[in-house]
Amino acid sequence: MKKFAIIGAVFAMLAVALGAFGAHALKEQLGSSRSVWETAVQYQMFHALALLVIAILLHLFRDSFFSIAAWLMVIGTLFFSGSLYTLSLIKITAIGIVTPIGGVFFILAWLFVILGIFRIRTSRFN
């Protein structure tokens, strides 16, 4: 649980830093790729916050599905946002093949969150 909370907080911190970096320091270098960079930042932040929520769910309910979901979100963030950051900076379009793989990891992560919630059998969550 703690490791996913830490990873989520680090991802959120980096999303803020990378968002500011892209808006200011890389403004001219990104050019038309700025929207791609911003998409990477947004997805990173959304999933960083989701990781924090999953860490809490994992702490409360100790279900392995939440652990699986967390790992899938970590991998999804690295693939999805990481490929978009790279694409924005080096403009090699072939790296774009990695982005949908990250998206699949995100979808699977959310599926495991849903399944984990369905498996909760406690009055604390009803």
mmCIF file with all atom_site columns, C-alpha atoms in Angstrom:
data_model
loop_
_atom_site.group_PDB
_atom_site.id
_atom_site.type_symbol
_atom_site.label_atom_id
_atom_site.label_alt_id
_atom_site.label_comp_id
_atom_site.label_asym_id
_atom_site.label_entity_id
_atom_site.label_seq_id
_atom_site.pdbx_PDB_ins_code
_atom_site.Cartn_x
_atom_site.Cartn_y
_atom_site.Cartn_z
_atom_site.occupancy
_atom_site.B_iso_or_equiv
_atom_site.pdbx_formal_charge
_atom_site.auth_seq_id
_atom_site.auth_comp_id
_atom_site.auth_asym_id
_atom_site.auth_atom_id
_atom_site.pdbx_PDB_model_num
ATOM 1   C CA . MET A 1 1   ? 0.000   0.000  0.000   1.00 0.00 ? 1   MET A CA 1
ATOM 2   C CA . LYS A 1 2   ? 2.692   2.454  1.021   1.00 0.00 ? 2   LYS A CA 1
ATOM 3   C CA . LYS A 1 3   ? 4.718   1.957  -2.173  1.00 0.00 ? 3   LYS A CA 1
ATOM 4   C CA . PHE A 1 4   ? 1.700   2.789  -4.365  1.00 0.00 ? 4   PHE A CA 1
ATOM 5   C CA . ALA A 1 5   ? 0.910   5.884  -2.299  1.00 0.00 ? 5   ALA A CA 1
ATOM 6   C CA . ILE A 1 6   ? 4.514   7.009  -2.702  1.00 0.00 ? 6   ILE A CA 1
ATOM 7   C CA . ILE A 1 7   ? 4.552   6.272  -6.442  1.00 0.00 ? 7   ILE A CA 1
ATOM 8   C CA . GLY A 1 8   ? 1.230   8.100  -6.846  1.00 0.00 ? 8   GLY A CA 1
ATOM 9   C CA . ALA A 1 9   ? 2.531   11.137 -4.969  1.00 0.00 ? 9   ALA A CA 1
ATOM 10  C CA . VAL A 1 10  ? 5.772   11.144 -6.983  1.00 0.00 ? 10  VAL A CA 1
ATOM 11  C CA . PHE A 1 11  ? 3.823   10.855 -10.251 1.00 0.00 ? 11  PHE A CA 1
ATOM 12  C CA . ALA A 1 12  ? 1.578   13.767 -9.165  1.00 0.00 ? 12  ALA A CA 1
ATOM 13  C CA . MET A 1 13  ? 4.568   15.896 -8.182  1.00 0.00 ? 13  MET A CA 1
ATOM 14  C CA . LEU A 1 14  ? 6.261   15.155 -11.496 1.00 0.00 ? 14  LEU A CA 1
ATOM 15  C CA . ALA A 1 15  ? 3.068   15.938 -13.416 1.00 0.00 ? 15  ALA A CA 1
ATOM 16  C CA . VAL A 1 16  ? 3.002   19.404 -11.871 1.00 0.00 ? 16  VAL A CA 1
ATOM 17  C CA . ALA A 1 17  ? 6.717   19.928 -12.531 1.00 0.00 ? 17  ALA A CA 1
ATOM 18  C CA . LEU A 1 18  ? 6.538   18.597 -16.106 1.00 0.00 ? 18  LEU A CA 1
ATOM 19  C CA . GLY A 1 19  ? 3.428   20.649 -16.808 1.00 0.00 ? 19  GLY A CA 1
ATOM 20  C CA . ALA A 1 20  ? 5.184   23.819 -15.692 1.00 0.00 ? 20  ALA A CA 1
ATOM 21  C CA . PHE A 1 21  ? 8.378   22.836 -17.497 1.00 0.00 ? 21  PHE A CA 1
ATOM 22  C CA . GLY A 1 22  ? 6.468   22.246 -20.717 1.00 0.00 ? 22  GLY A CA 1
ATOM 23  C CA . ALA A 1 23  ? 4.540   25.501 -20.425 1.00 0.00 ? 23  ALA A CA 1
ATOM 24  C CA . HIS A 1 24  ? 7.602   27.624 -19.729 1.00 0.00 ? 24  HIS A CA 1
ATOM 25  C CA . ALA A 1 25  ? 11.043  26.127 -20.368 1.00 0.00 ? 25  ALA A CA 1
ATOM 26  C CA . LEU A 1 26  ? 10.014  23.998 -23.354 1.00 0.00 ? 26  LEU A CA 1
ATOM 27  C CA . LYS A 1 27  ? 7.413   26.374 -24.770 1.00 0.00 ? 27  LYS A CA 1
ATOM 28  C CA . GLU A 1 28  ? 9.317   27.090 -27.990 1.00 0.00 ? 28  GLU A CA 1
ATOM 29  C CA . GLN A 1 29  ? 10.817  23.612 -28.402 1.00 0.00 ? 29  GLN A CA 1
ATOM 30  C CA . LEU A 1 30  ? 7.434   21.871 -28.149 1.00 0.00 ? 30  LEU A CA 1
ATOM 31  C CA . GLY A 1 31  ? 5.685   24.090 -30.682 1.00 0.00 ? 31  GLY A CA 1
ATOM 32  C CA . SER A 1 32  ? 2.782   22.148 -32.180 1.00 0.00 ? 32  SER A CA 1
ATOM 33  C CA . SER A 1 33  ? 3.560   19.194 -29.878 1.00 0.00 ? 33  SER A CA 1
ATOM 34  C CA . ARG A 1 34  ? 2.497   21.196 -26.845 1.00 0.00 ? 34  ARG A CA 1
ATOM 35  C CA . SER A 1 35  ? -0.968  19.608 -26.798 1.00 0.00 ? 35  SER A CA 1
ATOM 36  C CA . VAL A 1 36  ? 0.652   16.139 -26.841 1.00 0.00 ? 36  VAL A CA 1
ATOM 37  C CA . TRP A 1 37  ? 2.790   17.153 -23.845 1.00 0.00 ? 37  TRP A CA 1
ATOM 38  C CA . GLU A 1 38  ? -0.289  18.486 -22.038 1.00 0.00 ? 38  GLU A CA 1
ATOM 39  C CA . THR A 1 39  ? -2.154  15.228 -22.683 1.00 0.00 ? 39  THR A CA 1
ATOM 40  C CA . ALA A 1 40  ? 0.751   13.310 -21.139 1.00 0.00 ? 40  ALA A CA 1
ATOM 41  C CA . VAL A 1 41  ? 0.662   15.568 -18.072 1.00 0.00 ? 41  VAL A CA 1
ATOM 42  C CA . GLN A 1 42  ? -3.114  15.234 -17.686 1.00 0.00 ? 42  GLN A CA 1
ATOM 43  C CA . TYR A 1 43  ? -3.135  11.450 -17.909 1.00 0.00 ? 43  TYR A CA 1
ATOM 44  C CA . GLN A 1 44  ? -0.189  11.239 -15.549 1.00 0.00 ? 44  GLN A CA 1
ATOM 45  C CA . MET A 1 45  ? -1.974  13.397 -12.970 1.00 0.00 ? 45  MET A CA 1
ATOM 46  C CA . PHE A 1 46  ? -5.293  11.548 -13.276 1.00 0.00 ? 46  PHE A CA 1
ATOM 47  C CA . HIS A 1 47  ? -3.612  8.220  -12.763 1.00 0.00 ? 47  HIS A CA 1
ATOM 48  C CA . ALA A 1 48  ? -1.344  9.510  -9.998  1.00 0.00 ? 48  ALA A CA 1
ATOM 49  C CA . LEU A 1 49  ? -4.442  10.492 -8.046  1.00 0.00 ? 49  LEU A CA 1
ATOM 50  C CA . ALA A 1 50  ? -6.041  7.158  -8.898  1.00 0.00 ? 50  ALA A CA 1
ATOM 51  C CA . LEU A 1 51  ? -2.964  5.394  -7.513  1.00 0.00 ? 51  LEU A CA 1
ATOM 52  C CA . LEU A 1 52  ? -3.423  7.242  -4.230  1.00 0.00 ? 52  LEU A CA 1
ATOM 53  C CA . VAL A 1 53  ? -7.050  6.105  -4.076  1.00 0.00 ? 53  VAL A CA 1
ATOM 54  C CA . ILE A 1 54  ? -6.063  2.543  -4.924  1.00 0.00 ? 54  ILE A CA 1
ATOM 55  C CA . ALA A 1 55  ? -3.447  2.620  -2.172  1.00 0.00 ? 55  ALA A CA 1
ATOM 56  C CA . ILE A 1 56  ? -6.203  3.523  0.292   1.00 0.00 ? 56  ILE A CA 1
ATOM 57  C CA . LEU A 1 57  ? -8.472  0.773  -1.059  1.00 0.00 ? 57  LEU A CA 1
ATOM 58  C CA . LEU A 1 58  ? -5.612  -1.699 -0.786  1.00 0.00 ? 58  LEU A CA 1
ATOM 59  C CA . HIS A 1 59  ? -4.977  -0.640 2.811   1.00 0.00 ? 59  HIS A CA 1
ATOM 60  C CA . LEU A 1 60  ? -8.643  -0.944 3.756   1.00 0.00 ? 60  LEU A CA 1
ATOM 61  C CA . PHE A 1 61  ? -9.546  -4.152 1.954   1.00 0.00 ? 61  PHE A CA 1
ATOM 62  C CA . ARG A 1 62  ? -6.279  -6.000 1.220   1.00 0.00 ? 62  ARG A CA 1
ATOM 63  C CA . ASP A 1 63  ? -7.587  -7.341 -2.083  1.00 0.00 ? 63  ASP A CA 1
ATOM 64  C CA . SER A 1 64  ? -4.982  -8.464 -4.608  1.00 0.00 ? 64  SER A CA 1
ATOM 65  C CA . PHE A 1 65  ? -7.055  -6.978 -7.428  1.00 0.00 ? 65  PHE A CA 1
ATOM 66  C CA . PHE A 1 66  ? -6.218  -3.505 -6.123  1.00 0.00 ? 66  PHE A CA 1
ATOM 67  C CA . SER A 1 67  ? -2.526  -4.384 -6.130  1.00 0.00 ? 67  SER A CA 1
ATOM 68  C CA . ILE A 1 68  ? -2.788  -5.609 -9.715  1.00 0.00 ? 68  ILE A CA 1
ATOM 69  C CA . ALA A 1 69  ? -4.660  -2.419 -10.663 1.00 0.00 ? 69  ALA A CA 1
ATOM 70  C CA . ALA A 1 70  ? -1.954  -0.282 -9.087  1.00 0.00 ? 70  ALA A CA 1
ATOM 71  C CA . TRP A 1 71  ? 0.855   -2.019 -10.975 1.00 0.00 ? 71  TRP A CA 1
ATOM 72  C CA . LEU A 1 72  ? -1.096  -1.737 -14.219 1.00 0.00 ? 72  LEU A CA 1
ATOM 73  C CA . MET A 1 73  ? -1.519  2.011  -13.617 1.00 0.00 ? 73  MET A CA 1
ATOM 74  C CA . VAL A 1 74  ? 2.176   2.449  -12.928 1.00 0.00 ? 74  VAL A CA 1
ATOM 75  C CA . ILE A 1 75  ? 3.076   0.634  -16.147 1.00 0.00 ? 75  ILE A CA 1
ATOM 76  C CA . GLY A 1 76  ? 0.331   2.451  -18.052 1.00 0.00 ? 76  GLY A CA 1
ATOM 77  C CA . THR A 1 77  ? 1.628   5.817  -16.894 1.00 0.00 ? 77  THR A CA 1
ATOM 78  C CA . LEU A 1 78  ? 5.186   4.986  -17.889 1.00 0.00 ? 78  LEU A CA 1
ATOM 79  C CA . PHE A 1 79  ? 4.116   3.735  -21.325 1.00 0.00 ? 79  PHE A CA 1
ATOM 80  C CA . PHE A 1 80  ? 1.362   6.244  -22.104 1.00 0.00 ? 80  PHE A CA 1
ATOM 81  C CA . SER A 1 81  ? 2.699   9.484  -20.673 1.00 0.00 ? 81  SER A CA 1
ATOM 82  C CA . GLY A 1 82  ? 6.330   8.492  -21.149 1.00 0.00 ? 82  GLY A CA 1
ATOM 83  C CA . SER A 1 83  ? 5.830   7.838  -24.849 1.00 0.00 ? 83  SER A CA 1
ATOM 84  C CA . LEU A 1 84  ? 3.973   11.136 -25.304 1.00 0.00 ? 84  LEU A CA 1
ATOM 85  C CA . TYR A 1 85  ? 6.716   13.085 -23.500 1.00 0.00 ? 85  TYR A CA 1
ATOM 86  C CA . THR A 1 86  ? 9.307   11.393 -25.710 1.00 0.00 ? 86  THR A CA 1
ATOM 87  C CA . LEU A 1 87  ? 7.269   11.981 -28.856 1.00 0.00 ? 87  LEU A CA 1
ATOM 88  C CA . SER A 1 88  ? 6.902   15.672 -27.960 1.00 0.00 ? 88  SER A CA 1
ATOM 89  C CA . LEU A 1 89  ? 10.617  16.137 -27.437 1.00 0.00 ? 89  LEU A CA 1
ATOM 90  C CA . ILE A 1 90  ? 12.300  14.047 -30.111 1.00 0.00 ? 90  ILE A CA 1
ATOM 91  C CA . LYS A 1 91  ? 9.497   13.982 -32.706 1.00 0.00 ? 91  LYS A CA 1
ATOM 92  C CA . ILE A 1 92  ? 10.110  10.366 -33.692 1.00 0.00 ? 92  ILE A CA 1
ATOM 93  C CA . THR A 1 93  ? 6.609   9.227  -34.564 1.00 0.00 ? 93  THR A CA 1
ATOM 94  C CA . ALA A 1 94  ? 7.484   5.529  -34.259 1.00 0.00 ? 94  ALA A CA 1
ATOM 95  C CA . ILE A 1 95  ? 7.474   5.931  -30.464 1.00 0.00 ? 95  ILE A CA 1
ATOM 96  C CA . GLY A 1 96  ? 3.731   6.583  -30.802 1.00 0.00 ? 96  GLY A CA 1
ATOM 97  C CA . ILE A 1 97  ? 3.185   2.813  -31.078 1.00 0.00 ? 97  ILE A CA 1
ATOM 98  C CA . VAL A 1 98  ? 3.830   2.573  -27.317 1.00 0.00 ? 98  VAL A CA 1
ATOM 99  C CA . THR A 1 99  ? 1.075   5.036  -26.382 1.00 0.00 ? 99  THR A CA 1
ATOM 100 C CA . PRO A 1 100 ? -1.905  2.734  -27.060 1.00 0.00 ? 100 PRO A CA 1
ATOM 101 C CA . ILE A 1 101 ? -0.164  -0.040 -25.132 1.00 0.00 ? 101 ILE A CA 1
ATOM 102 C CA . GLY A 1 102 ? -0.144  2.309  -22.153 1.00 0.00 ? 102 GLY A CA 1
ATOM 103 C CA . GLY A 1 103 ? -3.828  2.982  -22.778 1.00 0.00 ? 103 GLY A CA 1
ATOM 104 C CA . VAL A 1 104 ? -4.559  -0.753 -22.650 1.00 0.00 ? 104 VAL A CA 1
ATOM 105 C CA . PHE A 1 105 ? -2.746  -0.951 -19.311 1.00 0.00 ? 105 PHE A CA 1
ATOM 106 C CA . PHE A 1 106 ? -4.938  1.912  -18.044 1.00 0.00 ? 106 PHE A CA 1
ATOM 107 C CA . ILE A 1 107 ? -8.113  0.157  -19.183 1.00 0.00 ? 107 ILE A CA 1
ATOM 108 C CA . LEU A 1 108 ? -7.029  -3.079 -17.518 1.00 0.00 ? 108 LEU A CA 1
ATOM 109 C CA . ALA A 1 109 ? -6.143  -1.178 -14.346 1.00 0.00 ? 109 ALA A CA 1
ATOM 110 C CA . TRP A 1 110 ? -9.612  0.340  -14.155 1.00 0.00 ? 110 TRP A CA 1
ATOM 111 C CA . LEU A 1 111 ? -11.142 -3.083 -14.834 1.00 0.00 ? 111 LEU A CA 1
ATOM 112 C CA . PHE A 1 112 ? -9.250  -4.499 -11.843 1.00 0.00 ? 112 PHE A CA 1
ATOM 113 C CA . VAL A 1 113 ? -10.407 -1.575 -9.692  1.00 0.00 ? 113 VAL A CA 1
ATOM 114 C CA . ILE A 1 114 ? -14.000 -2.363 -10.663 1.00 0.00 ? 114 ILE A CA 1
ATOM 115 C CA . LEU A 1 115 ? -13.533 -6.075 -9.995  1.00 0.00 ? 115 LEU A CA 1
ATOM 116 C CA . GLY A 1 116 ? -11.847 -5.332 -6.675  1.00 0.00 ? 116 GLY A CA 1
ATOM 117 C CA . ILE A 1 117 ? -14.754 -3.145 -5.612  1.00 0.00 ? 117 ILE A CA 1
ATOM 118 C CA . PHE A 1 118 ? -17.210 -5.895 -6.552  1.00 0.00 ? 118 PHE A CA 1
ATOM 119 C CA . ARG A 1 119 ? -15.256 -8.301 -4.344  1.00 0.00 ? 119 ARG A CA 1
ATOM 120 C CA . ILE A 1 120 ? -15.564 -6.088 -1.260  1.00 0.00 ? 120 ILE A CA 1
ATOM 121 C CA . ARG A 1 121 ? -17.871 -7.712 1.254   1.00 0.00 ? 121 ARG A CA 1
ATOM 122 C CA . THR A 1 122 ? -18.043 -5.385 4.194   1.00 0.00 ? 122 THR A CA 1
ATOM 123 C CA . SER A 1 123 ? -20.545 -3.001 5.720   1.00 0.00 ? 123 SER A CA 1
ATOM 124 C CA . ARG A 1 124 ? -17.846 -0.264 5.745   1.00 0.00 ? 124 ARG A CA 1
ATOM 125 C CA . PHE A 1 125 ? -18.261 0.185  1.999   1.00 0.00 ? 125 PHE A CA 1
ATOM 126 C CA . ASN A 1 126 ? -22.045 -0.171 1.589   1.00 0.00 ? 126 ASN A CA 1
#
